Amino acid sequence: MTTASQPLHQAEPIESKTLRNVCGLFVTGVTVITAGEGARSAGTTVNSFTSVSLDPPLILFCLHKESRLRTVLQETRTFVVNFLAGKQAPLAWTFATRDTAALQDVTHHRSAEGAPILSDAMAFLACRVANEFEGGDHTIFVGEVVELGVPRQNQEPLIFFRGSLSALEEELAGLHPIWDG
Ligand SMILES: Cc1cc2nc3c(=O)[nH]c(=O)nc-3n(C[C@H](O)[C@H](O)[C@H](O)COP(=O)(O)O)c2cc1C
C-alpha cells in the first residue's frame, strides 16, 4: 500500500487504477460531446479532447468503446464539443453517469448540421467525423471543425484535477485572450 507521503513508482504490469490516478495529475478542461436528435441523442463528459491541426481544422477525443454516444456517432457522423464553464460541474457529473444523461432535459440549440449545442457552454466546436482509430478500450475520434462559437467572453472554465471538478476563477485575473494577438 502507498501512503500520501511515499513516492510512487510502478513498472509493468501497470494497474488501471494507478494509471488513472497518475493521469489525474494532468490538469485538463472538461467537455461534453453531444450528438444526435430526440430519443437518439446522447452526451458524454470527456476530458480527452485535444486540438490536432489548424489547416485543415482537426481535433480529437477518445471515447470508451461501450459508450452509448459511440452508436449515435456512427449514425450521425457529426458531433459538438462543448467546453464547460466553471459553474457547470453538476452538468459534467450528469453526463458522466449512464442512467441520467438526458440531453432533452438540458437547454440546447442546433448547429448548422443539426448537432446539439449546449446553450450555456463556454464555447463549442461543431465537427464532422474525419477518422476513427483503435486505441485499446477506447476509439480515437478525429473531427473536422465546421462551425464554432464563444457565446459569452470572459467566462471561467471548468477544470478536472485529481478526480475533482472546480472552476478556474482566481487564476484568470489579469489574463488576456491569446487570440487577440
Ligand atoms: C471529468 C471526466 C472526464 C471523462 N473523460 C472521458 C473520456 O475522455 N472518454 C470517455 O470515454 N469517458 C470519459 N469519462 C467517463 C464518461 O463520461 C462516463 O463513462 C459516461 O458515463 C459514459 O456514459 P455513456 O455511455 O453515455 O457515454 C469522463 C468522466 C469524467 C467525470
JSON list of N, CA and C in Angstrom, two decimals, residues 38-70:
[
{"chain": "A", "resi": 38, "resn": "GLY", "atom": "N", "xyz": [-33.47, 13.91, -30.58]},
{"chain": "A", "resi": 38, "resn": "GLY", "atom": "CA", "xyz": [-34.57, 13.27, -29.86]},
{"chain": "A", "resi": 38, "resn": "GLY", "atom": "C", "xyz": [-34.11, 12.09, -29.02]},
{"chain": "A", "resi": 39, "resn": "ALA", "atom": "N", "xyz": [-34.84, 10.97, -29.13]},
{"chain": "A", "resi": 39, "resn": "ALA", "atom": "CA", "xyz": [-34.50, 9.79, -28.34]},
{"chain": "A", "resi": 39, "resn": "ALA", "atom": "C", "xyz": [-33.16, 9.21, -28.76]},
{"chain": "A", "resi": 40, "resn": "ARG", "atom": "N", "xyz": [-32.69, 9.55, -29.96]},
{"chain": "A", "resi": 40, "resn": "ARG", "atom": "CA", "xyz": [-31.41, 9.05, -30.45]},
{"chain": "A", "resi": 40, "resn": "ARG", "atom": "C", "xyz": [-30.28, 10.05, -30.20]},
{"chain": "A", "resi": 41, "resn": "SER", "atom": "N", "xyz": [-30.42, 10.90, -29.15]},
{"chain": "A", "resi": 41, "resn": "SER", "atom": "CA", "xyz": [-29.35, 11.85, -28.85]},
{"chain": "A", "resi": 41, "resn": "SER", "atom": "C", "xyz": [-28.58, 11.37, -27.62]},
{"chain": "A", "resi": 42, "resn": "ALA", "atom": "N", "xyz": [-27.34, 11.84, -27.51]},
{"chain": "A", "resi": 42, "resn": "ALA", "atom": "CA", "xyz": [-26.52, 11.44, -26.36]},
{"chain": "A", "resi": 42, "resn": "ALA", "atom": "C", "xyz": [-25.49, 12.52, -26.06]},
{"chain": "A", "resi": 43, "resn": "GLY", "atom": "N", "xyz": [-25.06, 12.56, -24.81]},
{"chain": "A", "resi": 43, "resn": "GLY", "atom": "CA", "xyz": [-24.00, 13.47, -24.39]},
{"chain": "A", "resi": 43, "resn": "GLY", "atom": "C", "xyz": [-23.12, 12.75, -23.39]},
{"chain": "A", "resi": 44, "resn": "THR", "atom": "N", "xyz": [-21.81, 12.93, -23.51]},
{"chain": "A", "resi": 44, "resn": "THR", "atom": "CA", "xyz": [-20.87, 12.25, -22.61]},
{"chain": "A", "resi": 44, "resn": "THR", "atom": "C", "xyz": [-19.79, 13.23, -22.18]},
{"chain": "A", "resi": 45, "resn": "THR", "atom": "N", "xyz": [-19.50, 13.23, -20.88]},
{"chain": "A", "resi": 45, "resn": "THR", "atom": "CA", "xyz": [-18.42, 14.07, -20.35]},
{"chain": "A", "resi": 45, "resn": "THR", "atom": "C", "xyz": [-17.08, 13.48, -20.75]},
{"chain": "A", "resi": 46, "resn": "VAL", "atom": "N", "xyz": [-16.21, 14.32, -21.31]},
{"chain": "A", "resi": 46, "resn": "VAL", "atom": "CA", "xyz": [-14.94, 13.87, -21.87]},
{"chain": "A", "resi": 46, "resn": "VAL", "atom": "C", "xyz": [-13.84, 14.89, -21.56]},
{"chain": "A", "resi": 47, "resn": "ASN", "atom": "N", "xyz": [-12.70, 14.41, -21.06]},
{"chain": "A", "resi": 47, "resn": "ASN", "atom": "CA", "xyz": [-11.57, 15.34, -20.87]},
{"chain": "A", "resi": 47, "resn": "ASN", "atom": "C", "xyz": [-10.39, 14.97, -21.76]},
{"chain": "A", "resi": 48, "resn": "SER", "atom": "N", "xyz": [-10.59, 14.01, -22.67]},
{"chain": "A", "resi": 48, "resn": "SER", "atom": "CA", "xyz": [-9.50, 13.60, -23.56]},
{"chain": "A", "resi": 48, "resn": "SER", "atom": "C", "xyz": [-9.46, 14.43, -24.83]},
{"chain": "A", "resi": 49, "resn": "PHE", "atom": "N", "xyz": [-10.14, 15.57, -24.84]},
{"chain": "A", "resi": 49, "resn": "PHE", "atom": "CA", "xyz": [-10.15, 16.45, -26.01]},
{"chain": "A", "resi": 49, "resn": "PHE", "atom": "C", "xyz": [-8.76, 17.06, -26.25]},
{"chain": "A", "resi": 50, "resn": "THR", "atom": "N", "xyz": [-8.36, 17.12, -27.51]},
{"chain": "A", "resi": 50, "resn": "THR", "atom": "CA", "xyz": [-7.11, 17.79, -27.89]},
{"chain": "A", "resi": 50, "resn": "THR", "atom": "C", "xyz": [-7.29, 18.44, -29.25]},
{"chain": "A", "resi": 51, "resn": "SER", "atom": "N", "xyz": [-6.72, 19.61, -29.43]},
{"chain": "A", "resi": 51, "resn": "SER", "atom": "CA", "xyz": [-6.69, 20.18, -30.78]},
{"chain": "A", "resi": 51, "resn": "SER", "atom": "C", "xyz": [-5.55, 19.51, -31.53]},
{"chain": "A", "resi": 52, "resn": "VAL", "atom": "N", "xyz": [-5.76, 19.23, -32.82]},
{"chain": "A", "resi": 52, "resn": "VAL", "atom": "CA", "xyz": [-4.79, 18.45, -33.60]},
{"chain": "A", "resi": 52, "resn": "VAL", "atom": "C", "xyz": [-4.12, 19.31, -34.66]},
{"chain": "A", "resi": 53, "resn": "SER", "atom": "N", "xyz": [-4.93, 20.01, -35.48]},
{"chain": "A", "resi": 53, "resn": "SER", "atom": "CA", "xyz": [-4.40, 20.69, -36.66]},
{"chain": "A", "resi": 53, "resn": "SER", "atom": "C", "xyz": [-5.21, 21.95, -36.93]},
{"chain": "A", "resi": 54, "resn": "LEU", "atom": "N", "xyz": [-4.51, 23.01, -37.38]},
{"chain": "A", "resi": 54, "resn": "LEU", "atom": "CA", "xyz": [-5.22, 24.24, -37.75]},
{"chain": "A", "resi": 54, "resn": "LEU", "atom": "C", "xyz": [-5.63, 24.23, -39.21]},
{"chain": "A", "resi": 55, "resn": "ASP", "atom": "N", "xyz": [-4.81, 23.62, -40.08]},
{"chain": "A", "resi": 55, "resn": "ASP", "atom": "CA", "xyz": [-5.10, 23.61, -41.51]},
{"chain": "A", "resi": 55, "resn": "ASP", "atom": "C", "xyz": [-4.78, 22.23, -42.08]},
{"chain": "A", "resi": 56, "resn": "PRO", "atom": "N", "xyz": [-5.73, 21.33, -42.23]},
{"chain": "A", "resi": 56, "resn": "PRO", "atom": "CA", "xyz": [-7.16, 21.52, -42.00]},
{"chain": "A", "resi": 56, "resn": "PRO", "atom": "C", "xyz": [-7.47, 21.58, -40.51]},
{"chain": "A", "resi": 57, "resn": "PRO", "atom": "N", "xyz": [-8.66, 22.13, -40.13]},
{"chain": "A", "resi": 57, "resn": "PRO", "atom": "CA", "xyz": [-9.01, 22.28, -38.72]},
{"chain": "A", "resi": 57, "resn": "PRO", "atom": "C", "xyz": [-9.47, 20.96, -38.11]},
{"chain": "A", "resi": 58, "resn": "LEU", "atom": "N", "xyz": [-8.59, 20.31, -37.34]},
{"chain": "A", "resi": 58, "resn": "LEU", "atom": "CA", "xyz": [-8.92, 18.99, -36.77]},
{"chain": "A", "resi": 58, "resn": "LEU", "atom": "C", "xyz": [-8.74, 18.99, -35.26]},
{"chain": "A", "resi": 59, "resn": "ILE", "atom": "N", "xyz": [-9.60, 18.22, -34.59]},
{"chain": "A", "resi": 59, "resn": "ILE", "atom": "CA", "xyz": [-9.50, 17.99, -33.15]},
{"chain": "A", "resi": 59, "resn": "ILE", "atom": "C", "xyz": [-9.67, 16.48, -32.92]},
{"chain": "A", "resi": 60, "resn": "LEU", "atom": "N", "xyz": [-9.41, 16.02, -31.70]},
{"chain": "A", "resi": 60, "resn": "LEU", "atom": "CA", "xyz": [-9.70, 14.61, -31.40]},
{"chain": "A", "resi": 60, "resn": "LEU", "atom": "C", "xyz": [-10.19, 14.45, -29.98]},
{"chain": "A", "resi": 61, "resn": "PHE", "atom": "N", "xyz": [-10.85, 13.32, -29.74]},
{"chain": "A", "resi": 61, "resn": "PHE", "atom": "CA", "xyz": [-11.15, 12.90, -28.37]},
{"chain": "A", "resi": 61, "resn": "PHE", "atom": "C", "xyz": [-11.20, 11.38, -28.36]},
{"chain": "A", "resi": 62, "resn": "CYS", "atom": "N", "xyz": [-11.05, 10.79, -27.17]},
{"chain": "A", "resi": 62, "resn": "CYS", "atom": "CA", "xyz": [-11.05, 9.34, -27.03]},
{"chain": "A", "resi": 62, "resn": "CYS", "atom": "C", "xyz": [-12.34, 8.93, -26.33]},
{"chain": "A", "resi": 63, "resn": "LEU", "atom": "N", "xyz": [-13.02, 7.93, -26.90]},
{"chain": "A", "resi": 63, "resn": "LEU", "atom": "CA", "xyz": [-14.32, 7.52, -26.35]},
{"chain": "A", "resi": 63, "resn": "LEU", "atom": "C", "xyz": [-14.31, 6.04, -26.04]},
{"chain": "A", "resi": 64, "resn": "HIS", "atom": "N", "xyz": [-14.77, 5.70, -24.82]},
{"chain": "A", "resi": 64, "resn": "HIS", "atom": "CA", "xyz": [-14.83, 4.30, -24.42]},
{"chain": "A", "resi": 64, "resn": "HIS", "atom": "C", "xyz": [-15.69, 3.51, -25.40]},
{"chain": "A", "resi": 65, "resn": "LYS", "atom": "N", "xyz": [-15.24, 2.29, -25.72]},
{"chain": "A", "resi": 65, "resn": "LYS", "atom": "CA", "xyz": [-15.96, 1.51, -26.75]},
{"chain": "A", "resi": 65, "resn": "LYS", "atom": "C", "xyz": [-17.39, 1.18, -26.34]},
{"chain": "A", "resi": 66, "resn": "GLU", "atom": "N", "xyz": [-17.67, 1.18, -25.02]},
{"chain": "A", "resi": 66, "resn": "GLU", "atom": "CA", "xyz": [-19.04, 0.86, -24.59]},
{"chain": "A", "resi": 66, "resn": "GLU", "atom": "C", "xyz": [-19.91, 2.09, -24.42]},
{"chain": "A", "resi": 67, "resn": "SER", "atom": "N", "xyz": [-19.39, 3.25, -24.75]},
{"chain": "A", "resi": 67, "resn": "SER", "atom": "CA", "xyz": [-20.18, 4.48, -24.59]},
{"chain": "A", "resi": 67, "resn": "SER", "atom": "C", "xyz": [-21.40, 4.45, -25.51]},
{"chain": "A", "resi": 68, "resn": "ARG", "atom": "N", "xyz": [-22.53, 4.92, -24.99]},
{"chain": "A", "resi": 68, "resn": "ARG", "atom": "CA", "xyz": [-23.75, 4.99, -25.80]},
{"chain": "A", "resi": 68, "resn": "ARG", "atom": "C", "xyz": [-23.59, 6.01, -26.93]},
{"chain": "A", "resi": 69, "resn": "LEU", "atom": "N", "xyz": [-22.74, 7.00, -26.69]},
{"chain": "A", "resi": 69, "resn": "LEU", "atom": "CA", "xyz": [-22.50, 8.03, -27.71]},
{"chain": "A", "resi": 69, "resn": "LEU", "atom": "C", "xyz": [-21.89, 7.43, -28.98]},
{"chain": "A", "resi": 70, "resn": "ARG", "atom": "N", "xyz": [-21.12, 6.36, -28.82]},
{"chain": "A", "resi": 70, "resn": "ARG", "atom": "CA", "xyz": [-20.42, 5.74, -29.96]},
{"chain": "A", "resi": 70, "resn": "ARG", "atom": "C", "xyz": [-21.41, 5.29, -31.05]}
]
